[in-house]
Each structure stands twice: as C-alpha cells, then as structure tokens.
Amino acid sequence: MLKTILYIAAGGAIGSVLRYLTTVVVSKFWSNHFPLATFITNFLGCFLIGLFFGLLAKNQLEESNLKWFLVTGFCGGYTTFSAFGLENYNLFQSNNSLLAFGYIAMSIILGLFAVWFGLQFSK
C-alpha cells in the first residue's frame, strides 16, 4: 500500500506542477474573464485520462503501478475540477451568468468528448 501511495504522490506532484505551468503559459497570452487555463487543463486532463486508461486496458495493465502513477496521481494532480467550481461561483457572483453557463456546458460536453477521443485514440 505504501508503494501505491508513493506512485500516486509522485504522479500528483508532477501533475500539479504541470497545472501551474499551464496557468503561467496561458496567462502570458490570454487575459480575459474566461478561465482559459483551467478550461485547457480540464480538457487535456480528460483526454489524457481517457488515453492512459485505454492504453493500460489495451495492454492489460489496469491494476499496475503505472495506473496509479498516471491515472490517479498525474491526472488527479493535473485536472482542476475544484478550481472549476470556484471560478464558476465567482463568475455568477460578478453577474457573468451567461459566461458561467457557457463555461460549464463547454467543459462538460468537450470533456466527455475528450475522454471518448482519448479512449478511441488509444486503440
């Protein structure tokens, strides 16, 4: 169990750092009310979790340490659903309801598509 926790922690640390770097890079090119960095992170995270899970299943590695590292650790550390909730709350509080609803709809629809696409791509 300790070994599994270490794999998850290592993947989570890398995912969290990459999440931060995504925000830094996107912020250099985009400054608007729409939280593009979180949107990009959630979309990529959904694609990657689909890709990783598909590749692991294809290679019969669903219960391997690689799953704990990539899926639970890395993707869990990289994706930002809690930030998504807070940002939507802030959009609603600042009377940007239309933008908030658009953000929610695009994140859900494109996120589900990205998971599907990642699974298809892994085949």
Tab-separated table of C-alpha atoms in Angstrom, residues 37-109:
chain	number	residue	atom	x	y	z
A	37	ALA	CA	-6.106	27.934	-18.339
A	38	THR	CA	-8.491	25.822	-16.265
A	39	PHE	CA	-10.561	25.029	-19.351
A	40	ILE	CA	-7.475	23.855	-21.256
A	41	THR	CA	-6.273	21.878	-18.240
A	42	ASN	CA	-9.626	20.128	-17.777
A	43	PHE	CA	-9.895	19.330	-21.494
A	44	LEU	CA	-6.345	17.967	-21.700
A	45	GLY	CA	-6.780	16.117	-18.411
A	46	CYS	CA	-9.940	14.433	-19.711
A	47	PHE	CA	-8.168	13.447	-22.921
A	48	LEU	CA	-5.139	12.127	-21.043
A	49	ILE	CA	-7.167	10.104	-18.552
A	50	GLY	CA	-9.013	8.505	-21.472
A	51	LEU	CA	-5.774	7.872	-23.334
A	52	PHE	CA	-3.953	6.441	-20.325
A	53	PHE	CA	-6.866	4.274	-19.241
A	54	GLY	CA	-7.339	2.983	-22.788
A	55	LEU	CA	-3.669	2.178	-23.243
A	56	LEU	CA	-3.470	0.489	-19.852
A	57	ALA	CA	-6.550	-1.625	-20.635
A	58	LYS	CA	-5.224	-2.480	-24.091
A	59	ASN	CA	-2.013	-3.757	-22.503
A	60	GLN	CA	-3.786	-5.423	-19.554
A	61	LEU	CA	-2.184	-3.056	-17.046
A	62	GLU	CA	-5.372	-1.808	-15.344
A	63	GLU	CA	-4.078	-2.762	-11.888
A	64	SER	CA	-0.434	-1.813	-12.405
A	65	ASN	CA	1.614	0.821	-10.626
A	66	LEU	CA	1.563	2.735	-13.908
A	67	LYS	CA	-2.197	3.199	-13.484
A	68	TRP	CA	-1.717	4.621	-10.001
A	69	PHE	CA	1.011	6.952	-11.267
A	70	LEU	CA	-0.675	8.160	-14.481
A	71	VAL	CA	-4.421	7.996	-13.858
A	72	THR	CA	-4.822	8.550	-10.126
A	73	GLY	CA	-1.660	10.578	-9.500
A	74	PHE	CA	-0.814	12.589	-12.606
A	75	CYS	CA	-4.338	13.189	-13.919
A	76	GLY	CA	-5.663	13.768	-10.404
A	77	GLY	CA	-2.943	16.335	-9.758
A	78	TYR	CA	-3.273	17.981	-13.167
A	79	THR	CA	-7.022	18.401	-13.531
A	80	THR	CA	-8.702	21.169	-11.657
A	81	PHE	CA	-12.355	20.493	-11.081
A	82	SER	CA	-12.310	22.240	-7.722
A	83	ALA	CA	-10.910	25.368	-9.369
A	84	PHE	CA	-13.655	24.987	-11.990
A	85	GLY	CA	-16.302	25.154	-9.265
A	86	LEU	CA	-14.780	28.199	-7.617
A	87	GLU	CA	-14.335	30.046	-10.904
A	88	ASN	CA	-17.968	29.452	-11.841
A	89	TYR	CA	-19.048	30.667	-8.441
A	90	ASN	CA	-17.007	33.835	-8.998
A	91	LEU	CA	-18.475	34.305	-12.487
A	92	PHE	CA	-22.001	34.071	-11.045
A	93	GLN	CA	-21.097	36.448	-8.213
A	94	SER	CA	-19.798	39.025	-10.703
A	95	ASN	CA	-23.021	38.837	-12.767
A	96	ASN	CA	-21.404	36.873	-15.612
A	97	SER	CA	-24.054	34.143	-15.584
A	98	LEU	CA	-24.080	33.662	-19.349
A	99	LEU	CA	-20.308	33.206	-19.390
A	100	ALA	CA	-20.548	30.796	-16.437
A	101	PHE	CA	-23.211	28.667	-18.139
A	102	GLY	CA	-21.177	28.633	-21.355
A	103	TYR	CA	-18.076	27.584	-19.445
A	104	ILE	CA	-19.979	24.802	-17.657
A	105	ALA	CA	-21.569	23.490	-20.864
A	106	MET	CA	-18.351	23.580	-22.892
A	107	SER	CA	-16.347	21.925	-20.110
A	108	ILE	CA	-18.819	19.080	-19.704
A	109	ILE	CA	-19.511	18.442	-23.383
